[in-house]
């Protein structure tokens, strides 16, 4: 079974939702047969690369919140993260364009390191003091290396804005086609969709139902017809 997760590094509920989903997946009896693929979704795709601002400022300007409301929201997110065993800085974080991070995640996918990189990016953005937006490409290269990627390969991607750009945009078009208007958005075998950072119990139910409704193989034709097996191929008798 394949689970596709549309998310953004700038999305705190994606950070929390990933932990809740993984808790459900760890307890799922068929977890070894579940493939997880991370898909790109930018919450702020029109933001210029160099346009970085404090999260509290972004919340007040984009959503019309008061500073007190924005700070209360961050405190709530901090408590939700802590309940999942995650570190979360409720003050002092910043917000910016995540396009380059998504491009690196497609590089990581090719090398089987996608899950490692997205978790490292989440932690860097939500828990660490150093910014993932203001220190330039070398900060992202450092994080890519920590995830097991080659430094020069990561630099080459970041130096060429066209690398994996089509893949990021294709993910975003697919999200729109599937009806996703926000993230996190989980799609199980293209049959079940789960929106938001739901409790682990909801993910457990979705995994169980999606697994149970997988279509069994339907056989067509006469049973026992000629074919090849582990002992070789039956040769028709002549005459």
PDB file of C-alpha atoms in Angstrom:
ATOM      1  CA  UNK A   1       0.000   0.000   0.000  1.00  0.00           C
ATOM      2  CA  UNK A   2       1.245   3.473  -0.824  1.00  0.00           C
ATOM      3  CA  UNK A   3       0.643   6.519   1.372  1.00  0.00           C
ATOM      4  CA  UNK A   4       1.334   9.907  -0.211  1.00  0.00           C
ATOM      5  CA  UNK A   5       1.719  12.899   2.089  1.00  0.00           C
ATOM      6  CA  UNK A   6       1.417  16.427   0.730  1.00  0.00           C
ATOM      7  CA  UNK A   7       3.084  18.862   3.127  1.00  0.00           C
ATOM      8  CA  UNK A   8       5.211  21.980   3.488  1.00  0.00           C
ATOM      9  CA  UNK A   9       8.235  22.570   5.714  1.00  0.00           C
ATOM     10  CA  UNK A  10       6.675  25.879   6.818  1.00  0.00           C
ATOM     11  CA  UNK A  11       3.532  24.092   8.052  1.00  0.00           C
ATOM     12  CA  UNK A  12       3.585  23.356  11.815  1.00  0.00           C
ATOM     13  CA  UNK A  13       0.586  21.025  11.550  1.00  0.00           C
ATOM     14  CA  UNK A  14       2.525  18.983   8.970  1.00  0.00           C
ATOM     15  CA  UNK A  15       5.292  18.566  11.549  1.00  0.00           C
ATOM     16  CA  UNK A  16       2.790  17.406  14.172  1.00  0.00           C
ATOM     17  CA  UNK A  17       0.723  15.378  11.711  1.00  0.00           C
ATOM     18  CA  UNK A  18       3.749  13.419  10.519  1.00  0.00           C
ATOM     19  CA  UNK A  19       4.474  12.332  14.099  1.00  0.00           C
ATOM     20  CA  UNK A  20       0.857  11.247  14.627  1.00  0.00           C
ATOM     21  CA  UNK A  21       0.783   9.326  11.370  1.00  0.00           C
ATOM     22  CA  UNK A  22       4.061   7.581  12.211  1.00  0.00           C
ATOM     23  CA  UNK A  23       2.678   6.559  15.595  1.00  0.00           C
ATOM     24  CA  UNK A  24      -0.246   4.895  13.819  1.00  0.00           C
ATOM     25  CA  UNK A  25       2.013   3.345  11.186  1.00  0.00           C
ATOM     26  CA  UNK A  26       4.349   1.878  13.819  1.00  0.00           C
ATOM     27  CA  UNK A  27       1.410  -0.035  15.320  1.00  0.00           C
ATOM     28  CA  UNK A  28      -0.027  -1.127  11.961  1.00  0.00           C
ATOM     29  CA  UNK A  29       0.378  -4.904  11.442  1.00  0.00           C
ATOM     30  CA  UNK A  30       1.286  -4.465   7.761  1.00  0.00           C
ATOM     31  CA  UNK A  31       3.640  -1.497   8.215  1.00  0.00           C
ATOM     32  CA  UNK A  32       6.459  -3.251   6.344  1.00  0.00           C
ATOM     33  CA  UNK A  33       4.261  -3.306   3.248  1.00  0.00           C
ATOM     34  CA  UNK A  34       3.442   0.410   3.341  1.00  0.00           C
ATOM     35  CA  UNK A  35       5.420   2.760   1.114  1.00  0.00           C
ATOM     36  CA  UNK A  36       5.400   6.408   2.216  1.00  0.00           C
ATOM     37  CA  UNK A  37       6.041   9.121  -0.376  1.00  0.00           C
ATOM     38  CA  UNK A  38       6.293  12.821   0.472  1.00  0.00           C
ATOM     39  CA  UNK A  39       4.795  15.235  -2.042  1.00  0.00           C
ATOM     40  CA  UNK A  40       5.382  18.962  -2.443  1.00  0.00           C
ATOM     41  CA  UNK A  41       2.893  21.649  -1.439  1.00  0.00           C
ATOM     42  CA  UNK A  42       3.914  25.290  -0.884  1.00  0.00           C
ATOM     43  CA  UNK A  43       1.753  27.304   1.464  1.00  0.00           C
ATOM     44  CA  UNK A  44       3.305  30.561   0.251  1.00  0.00           C
ATOM     45  CA  UNK A  45       4.468  29.889  -3.335  1.00  0.00           C
ATOM     46  CA  UNK A  46       4.446  33.541  -4.401  1.00  0.00           C
ATOM     47  CA  UNK A  47       6.786  34.690  -1.627  1.00  0.00           C
ATOM     48  CA  UNK A  48      10.162  35.815  -2.982  1.00  0.00           C
ATOM     49  CA  UNK A  49      13.166  33.762  -1.915  1.00  0.00           C
ATOM     50  CA  UNK A  50      14.681  36.629   0.067  1.00  0.00           C
ATOM     51  CA  UNK A  51      11.408  37.702   1.690  1.00  0.00           C
ATOM     52  CA  UNK A  52      11.794  36.405   5.251  1.00  0.00           C
ATOM     53  CA  UNK A  53       9.870  37.669   8.257  1.00  0.00           C
ATOM     54  CA  UNK A  54       9.135  36.585  11.830  1.00  0.00           C
ATOM     55  CA  UNK A  55       6.366  33.999  12.108  1.00  0.00           C
ATOM     56  CA  UNK A  56       4.343  36.191  14.496  1.00  0.00           C
ATOM     57  CA  UNK A  57       4.541  39.092  12.036  1.00  0.00           C
ATOM     58  CA  UNK A  58       3.509  36.842   9.154  1.00  0.00           C
ATOM     59  CA  UNK A  59       0.494  35.568  11.104  1.00  0.00           C
ATOM     60  CA  UNK A  60      -0.721  39.041  12.026  1.00  0.00           C
ATOM     61  CA  UNK A  61      -0.366  40.357   8.470  1.00  0.00           C
ATOM     62  CA  UNK A  62      -1.601  37.335   6.515  1.00  0.00           C
ATOM     63  CA  UNK A  63      -4.467  36.273   8.768  1.00  0.00           C
ATOM     64  CA  UNK A  64      -5.398  39.544  10.435  1.00  0.00           C
ATOM     65  CA  UNK A  65      -4.615  38.243  13.923  1.00  0.00           C
ATOM     66  CA  UNK A  66      -3.599  40.414  16.818  1.00  0.00           C
ATOM     67  CA  UNK A  67      -0.143  39.727  18.210  1.00  0.00           C
ATOM     68  CA  UNK A  68      -1.732  38.163  21.291  1.00  0.00           C
ATOM     69  CA  UNK A  69      -3.785  35.817  19.110  1.00  0.00           C
ATOM     70  CA  UNK A  70      -0.755  34.841  17.056  1.00  0.00           C
ATOM     71  CA  UNK A  71       1.294  34.152  20.174  1.00  0.00           C
ATOM     72  CA  UNK A  72      -1.541  32.108  21.699  1.00  0.00           C
ATOM     73  CA  UNK A  73      -1.719  30.049  18.502  1.00  0.00           C
ATOM     74  CA  UNK A  74       2.003  29.346  18.650  1.00  0.00           C
ATOM     75  CA  UNK A  75       1.706  28.359  22.312  1.00  0.00           C
ATOM     76  CA  UNK A  76      -1.054  25.912  21.388  1.00  0.00           C
ATOM     77  CA  UNK A  77       1.086  24.442  18.620  1.00  0.00           C
ATOM     78  CA  UNK A  78       3.972  24.104  21.048  1.00  0.00           C
ATOM     79  CA  UNK A  79       1.761  22.119  23.408  1.00  0.00           C
ATOM     80  CA  UNK A  80       0.462  19.916  20.579  1.00  0.00           C
ATOM     81  CA  UNK A  81       4.025  19.234  19.429  1.00  0.00           C
ATOM     82  CA  UNK A  82       5.203  18.456  22.959  1.00  0.00           C
ATOM     83  CA  UNK A  83       2.395  15.900  23.317  1.00  0.00           C
ATOM     84  CA  UNK A  84       3.923  14.052  20.349  1.00  0.00           C
ATOM     85  CA  UNK A  85       7.446  14.244  21.770  1.00  0.00           C
ATOM     86  CA  UNK A  86       8.518  17.039  19.414  1.00  0.00           C
ATOM     87  CA  UNK A  87      10.535  20.138  20.236  1.00  0.00           C
ATOM     88  CA  UNK A  88       8.942  23.398  19.105  1.00  0.00           C
ATOM     89  CA  UNK A  89      10.129  26.985  19.494  1.00  0.00           C
ATOM     90  CA  UNK A  90       7.060  29.141  20.033  1.00  0.00           C
ATOM     91  CA  UNK A  91       9.006  32.407  19.714  1.00  0.00           C
ATOM     92  CA  UNK A  92      11.796  33.643  17.504  1.00  0.00           C
ATOM     93  CA  UNK A  93      11.134  31.532  14.399  1.00  0.00           C
ATOM     94  CA  UNK A  94      10.932  33.007  10.916  1.00  0.00           C
ATOM     95  CA  UNK A  95       8.998  32.268   7.732  1.00  0.00           C
ATOM     96  CA  UNK A  96      10.065  32.229   4.089  1.00  0.00           C
ATOM     97  CA  UNK A  97       9.933  30.522   0.710  1.00  0.00           C
ATOM     98  CA  UNK A  98      10.298  26.708   0.801  1.00  0.00           C
ATOM     99  CA  UNK A  99      10.685  25.967  -2.924  1.00  0.00           C
ATOM    100  CA  UNK A 100      14.377  25.032  -2.688  1.00  0.00           C
ATOM    101  CA  UNK A 101      13.651  22.653   0.182  1.00  0.00           C
ATOM    102  CA  UNK A 102      11.033  20.891  -1.912  1.00  0.00           C
ATOM    103  CA  UNK A 103      13.496  20.591  -4.784  1.00  0.00           C
ATOM    104  CA  UNK A 104      16.026  18.994  -2.422  1.00  0.00           C
ATOM    105  CA  UNK A 105      13.342  16.585  -1.217  1.00  0.00           C
ATOM    106  CA  UNK A 106      12.952  15.342  -4.784  1.00  0.00           C
ATOM    107  CA  UNK A 107      16.709  14.799  -4.952  1.00  0.00           C
ATOM    108  CA  UNK A 108      16.468  12.909  -1.668  1.00  0.00           C
ATOM    109  CA  UNK A 109      13.658  10.763  -3.061  1.00  0.00           C
ATOM    110  CA  UNK A 110      15.940   9.563  -5.857  1.00  0.00           C
ATOM    111  CA  UNK A 111      18.450   8.416  -3.244  1.00  0.00           C
ATOM    112  CA  UNK A 112      15.981   6.856  -0.823  1.00  0.00           C
ATOM    113  CA  UNK A 113      16.582   9.569   1.802  1.00  0.00           C
ATOM    114  CA  UNK A 114      13.380  11.572   1.516  1.00  0.00           C
ATOM    115  CA  UNK A 115      11.928  10.752   4.915  1.00  0.00           C
ATOM    116  CA  UNK A 116      15.264  11.478   6.606  1.00  0.00           C
ATOM    117  CA  UNK A 117      15.559  14.879   4.937  1.00  0.00           C
ATOM    118  CA  UNK A 118      12.014  16.040   5.597  1.00  0.00           C
ATOM    119  CA  UNK A 119      12.331  15.198   9.280  1.00  0.00           C
ATOM    120  CA  UNK A 120      15.655  17.061   9.497  1.00  0.00           C
ATOM    121  CA  UNK A 121      14.143  20.087   7.742  1.00  0.00           C
ATOM    122  CA  UNK A 122      11.143  20.062  10.078  1.00  0.00           C
ATOM    123  CA  UNK A 123      13.337  19.947  13.146  1.00  0.00           C
ATOM    124  CA  UNK A 124      15.630  22.667  11.807  1.00  0.00           C
ATOM    125  CA  UNK A 125      12.674  24.947  11.099  1.00  0.00           C
ATOM    126  CA  UNK A 126      10.578  24.328  14.188  1.00  0.00           C
ATOM    127  CA  UNK A 127      13.024  23.384  16.930  1.00  0.00           C
ATOM    128  CA  UNK A 128      16.468  24.831  16.218  1.00  0.00           C
ATOM    129  CA  UNK A 129      17.616  28.413  16.708  1.00  0.00           C
ATOM    130  CA  UNK A 130      19.404  28.689  13.359  1.00  0.00           C
ATOM    131  CA  UNK A 131      17.176  29.745  10.481  1.00  0.00           C
ATOM    132  CA  UNK A 132      16.608  27.627   7.383  1.00  0.00           C
ATOM    133  CA  UNK A 133      15.746  30.810   5.456  1.00  0.00           C
ATOM    134  CA  UNK A 134      18.411  33.419   6.176  1.00  0.00           C
ATOM    135  CA  UNK A 135      21.757  31.597   6.068  1.00  0.00           C
ATOM    136  CA  UNK A 136      21.831  30.885   2.331  1.00  0.00           C
ATOM    137  CA  UNK A 137      22.235  27.666   0.402  1.00  0.00           C
ATOM    138  CA  UNK A 138      25.021  26.292   2.602  1.00  0.00           C
ATOM    139  CA  UNK A 139      22.592  25.889   5.493  1.00  0.00           C
ATOM    140  CA  UNK A 140      20.404  23.680   3.304  1.00  0.00           C
ATOM    141  CA  UNK A 141      23.445  21.781   2.040  1.00  0.00           C
ATOM    142  CA  UNK A 142      24.452  21.126   5.647  1.00  0.00           C
ATOM    143  CA  UNK A 143      21.023  19.686   6.388  1.00  0.00           C
ATOM    144  CA  UNK A 144      21.026  17.613   3.195  1.00  0.00           C
ATOM    145  CA  UNK A 145      24.366  16.080   4.165  1.00  0.00           C
ATOM    146  CA  UNK A 146      22.978  15.270   7.613  1.00  0.00           C
ATOM    147  CA  UNK A 147      20.230  13.337   5.819  1.00  0.00           C
ATOM    148  CA  UNK A 148      22.809  11.297   3.918  1.00  0.00           C
ATOM    149  CA  UNK A 149      22.979  13.227   0.636  1.00  0.00           C
ATOM    150  CA  UNK A 150      26.130  14.261  -1.194  1.00  0.00           C
ATOM    151  CA  UNK A 151      27.062  17.902  -0.568  1.00  0.00           C
ATOM    152  CA  UNK A 152      28.076  18.623  -4.166  1.00  0.00           C
ATOM    153  CA  UNK A 153      24.856  17.068  -5.493  1.00  0.00           C
ATOM    154  CA  UNK A 154      22.803  19.264  -3.157  1.00  0.00           C
ATOM    155  CA  UNK A 155      24.777  22.365  -4.175  1.00  0.00           C
ATOM    156  CA  UNK A 156      24.234  21.577  -7.843  1.00  0.00           C
ATOM    157  CA  UNK A 157      20.466  21.402  -7.319  1.00  0.00           C
ATOM    158  CA  UNK A 158      20.368  24.667  -5.390  1.00  0.00           C
ATOM    159  CA  UNK A 159      22.523  26.405  -8.006  1.00  0.00           C
ATOM    160  CA  UNK A 160      20.087  25.529 -10.799  1.00  0.00           C
ATOM    161  CA  UNK A 161      16.526  26.744 -10.111  1.00  0.00           C
ATOM    162  CA  UNK A 162      15.167  24.490 -12.854  1.00  0.00           C
ATOM    163  CA  UNK A 163      16.339  21.246 -11.208  1.00  0.00           C
ATOM    164  CA  UNK A 164      13.290  19.368  -9.883  1.00  0.00           C
ATOM    165  CA  UNK A 165      11.120  22.450 -10.414  1.00  0.00           C
ATOM    166  CA  UNK A 166       8.821  20.497 -12.725  1.00  0.00           C
ATOM    167  CA  UNK A 167       8.502  17.734 -10.132  1.00  0.00           C
ATOM    168  CA  UNK A 168       7.494  20.212  -7.426  1.00  0.00           C
ATOM    169  CA  UNK A 169       4.900  21.847  -9.675  1.00  0.00           C
ATOM    170  CA  UNK A 170       3.562  18.452 -10.763  1.00  0.00           C
ATOM    171  CA  UNK A 171       3.014  17.491  -7.121  1.00  0.00           C
ATOM    172  CA  UNK A 172       1.150  20.720  -6.522  1.00  0.00           C
ATOM    173  CA  UNK A 173      -1.063  20.258  -9.591  1.00  0.00           C
ATOM    174  CA  UNK A 174      -1.847  16.724  -8.460  1.00  0.00           C
ATOM    175  CA  UNK A 175      -2.813  18.001  -5.007  1.00  0.00           C
ATOM    176  CA  UNK A 176      -5.237  20.437  -6.630  1.00  0.00           C
ATOM    177  CA  UNK A 177      -6.655  17.655  -8.818  1.00  0.00           C
ATOM    178  CA  UNK A 178      -7.290  15.542  -5.727  1.00  0.00           C
ATOM    179  CA  UNK A 179      -9.065  18.422  -4.017  1.00  0.00           C
ATOM    180  CA  UNK A 180      -6.406  19.361  -1.461  1.00  0.00           C
ATOM    181  CA  UNK A 181      -6.699  22.974  -0.379  1.00  0.00           C
ATOM    182  CA  UNK A 182      -4.352  22.718   2.603  1.00  0.00           C
ATOM    183  CA  UNK A 183      -1.825  20.465   4.260  1.00  0.00           C
ATOM    184  CA  UNK A 184      -1.038  17.997   5.627  1.00  0.00           C
ATOM    185  CA  UNK A 185      -3.009  15.878   3.182  1.00  0.00           C
ATOM    186  CA  UNK A 186      -2.644  12.093   3.296  1.00  0.00           C
ATOM    187  CA  UNK A 187      -3.756   9.861   0.417  1.00  0.00           C
ATOM    188  CA  UNK A 188      -3.877   6.099   0.958  1.00  0.00           C
ATOM    189  CA  UNK A 189      -3.731   3.975  -2.196  1.00  0.00           C
ATOM    190  CA  UNK A 190      -5.511   6.769  -4.077  1.00  0.00           C
ATOM    191  CA  UNK A 191      -8.684   5.560  -2.381  1.00  0.00           C
ATOM    192  CA  UNK A 192      -8.736   7.304   1.026  1.00  0.00           C
ATOM    193  CA  UNK A 193      -7.905  10.905   1.869  1.00  0.00           C
ATOM    194  CA  UNK A 194      -7.158  12.277   5.335  1.00  0.00           C
ATOM    195  CA  UNK A 195      -6.905  16.043   5.795  1.00  0.00           C
ATOM    196  CA  UNK A 196      -5.086  17.732   8.635  1.00  0.00           C
ATOM    197  CA  UNK A 197      -3.060  16.603  11.643  1.00  0.00           C
ATOM    198  CA  UNK A 198      -5.644  14.088  12.799  1.00  0.00           C
ATOM    199  CA  UNK A 199      -5.182  12.042  16.002  1.00  0.00           C
ATOM    200  CA  UNK A 200      -3.197   8.822  15.613  1.00  0.00           C
ATOM    201  CA  UNK A 201      -6.415   6.851  16.062  1.00  0.00           C
ATOM    202  CA  UNK A 202      -7.856   8.354  12.866  1.00  0.00           C
ATOM    203  CA  UNK A 203      -4.752   7.387  10.915  1.00  0.00           C
ATOM    204  CA  UNK A 204      -4.953   3.870  12.364  1.00  0.00           C
ATOM    205  CA  UNK A 205      -8.547   3.570  11.200  1.00  0.00           C
ATOM    206  CA  UNK A 206      -7.679   4.870   7.743  1.00  0.00           C
ATOM    207  CA  UNK A 207      -4.771   2.440   7.370  1.00  0.00           C
ATOM    208  CA  UNK A 208      -6.924  -0.489   8.476  1.00  0.00           C
ATOM    209  CA  UNK A 209      -9.827   0.385   6.174  1.00  0.00           C
ATOM    210  CA  UNK A 210      -7.603   1.112   3.177  1.00  0.00           C
ATOM    211  CA  UNK A 211      -5.779  -2.176   3.660  1.00  0.00           C
ATOM    212  CA  UNK A 212      -9.000  -4.139   4.076  1.00  0.00           C
ATOM    213  CA  UNK A 213     -10.523  -2.722   0.912  1.00  0.00           C
ATOM    214  CA  UNK A 214      -7.576  -3.446  -1.344  1.00  0.00           C
ATOM    215  CA  UNK A 215      -8.954  -5.269  -4.376  1.00  0.00           C
ATOM    216  CA  UNK A 216      -8.071  -8.951  -4.446  1.00  0.00           C
ATOM    217  CA  UNK A 217      -6.600 -10.342  -7.642  1.00  0.00           C
ATOM    218  CA  UNK A 218      -9.349 -11.291 -10.073  1.00  0.00           C
ATOM    219  CA  UNK A 219      -8.504 -14.258 -12.286  1.00  0.00           C
ATOM    220  CA  UNK A 220      -9.759 -14.467 -15.853  1.00  0.00           C
ATOM    221  CA  UNK A 221      -9.671 -17.603 -18.029  1.00  0.00           C
ATOM    222  CA  UNK A 222      -9.577 -21.326 -17.445  1.00  0.00           C
ATOM    223  CA  UNK A 223      -7.996 -22.576 -14.234  1.00  0.00           C
ATOM    224  CA  UNK A 224      -4.974 -24.826 -14.734  1.00  0.00           C
ATOM    225  CA  UNK A 225      -4.056 -23.563 -18.205  1.00  0.00           C
ATOM    226  CA  UNK A 226      -0.504 -24.118 -19.421  1.00  0.00           C
ATOM    227  CA  UNK A 227       2.147 -21.964 -17.851  1.00  0.00           C
ATOM    228  CA  UNK A 228       5.578 -21.863 -16.164  1.00  0.00           C
ATOM    229  CA  UNK A 229       6.304 -22.437 -12.483  1.00  0.00           C
ATOM    230  CA  UNK A 230       9.241 -22.948 -10.099  1.00  0.00           C
ATOM    231  CA  UNK A 231       9.843 -26.427 -11.600  1.00  0.00           C
ATOM    232  CA  UNK A 232      10.027 -25.133 -15.146  1.00  0.00           C
ATOM    233  CA  UNK A 233       7.597 -25.022 -18.067  1.00  0.00           C
ATOM    234  CA  UNK A 234       5.338 -27.868 -19.055  1.00  0.00           C
ATOM    235  CA  UNK A 235       6.074 -28.917 -22.624  1.00  0.00           C
ATOM    236  CA  UNK A 236       3.010 -29.988 -24.623  1.00  0.00           C
ATOM    237  CA  UNK A 237       3.101 -33.633 -25.745  1.00  0.00           C
ATOM    238  CA  UNK A 238       3.250 -34.133 -29.484  1.00  0.00           C
ATOM    239  CA  UNK A 239       0.922 -36.490 -31.379  1.00  0.00           C
TER     240      UNK A 239
END
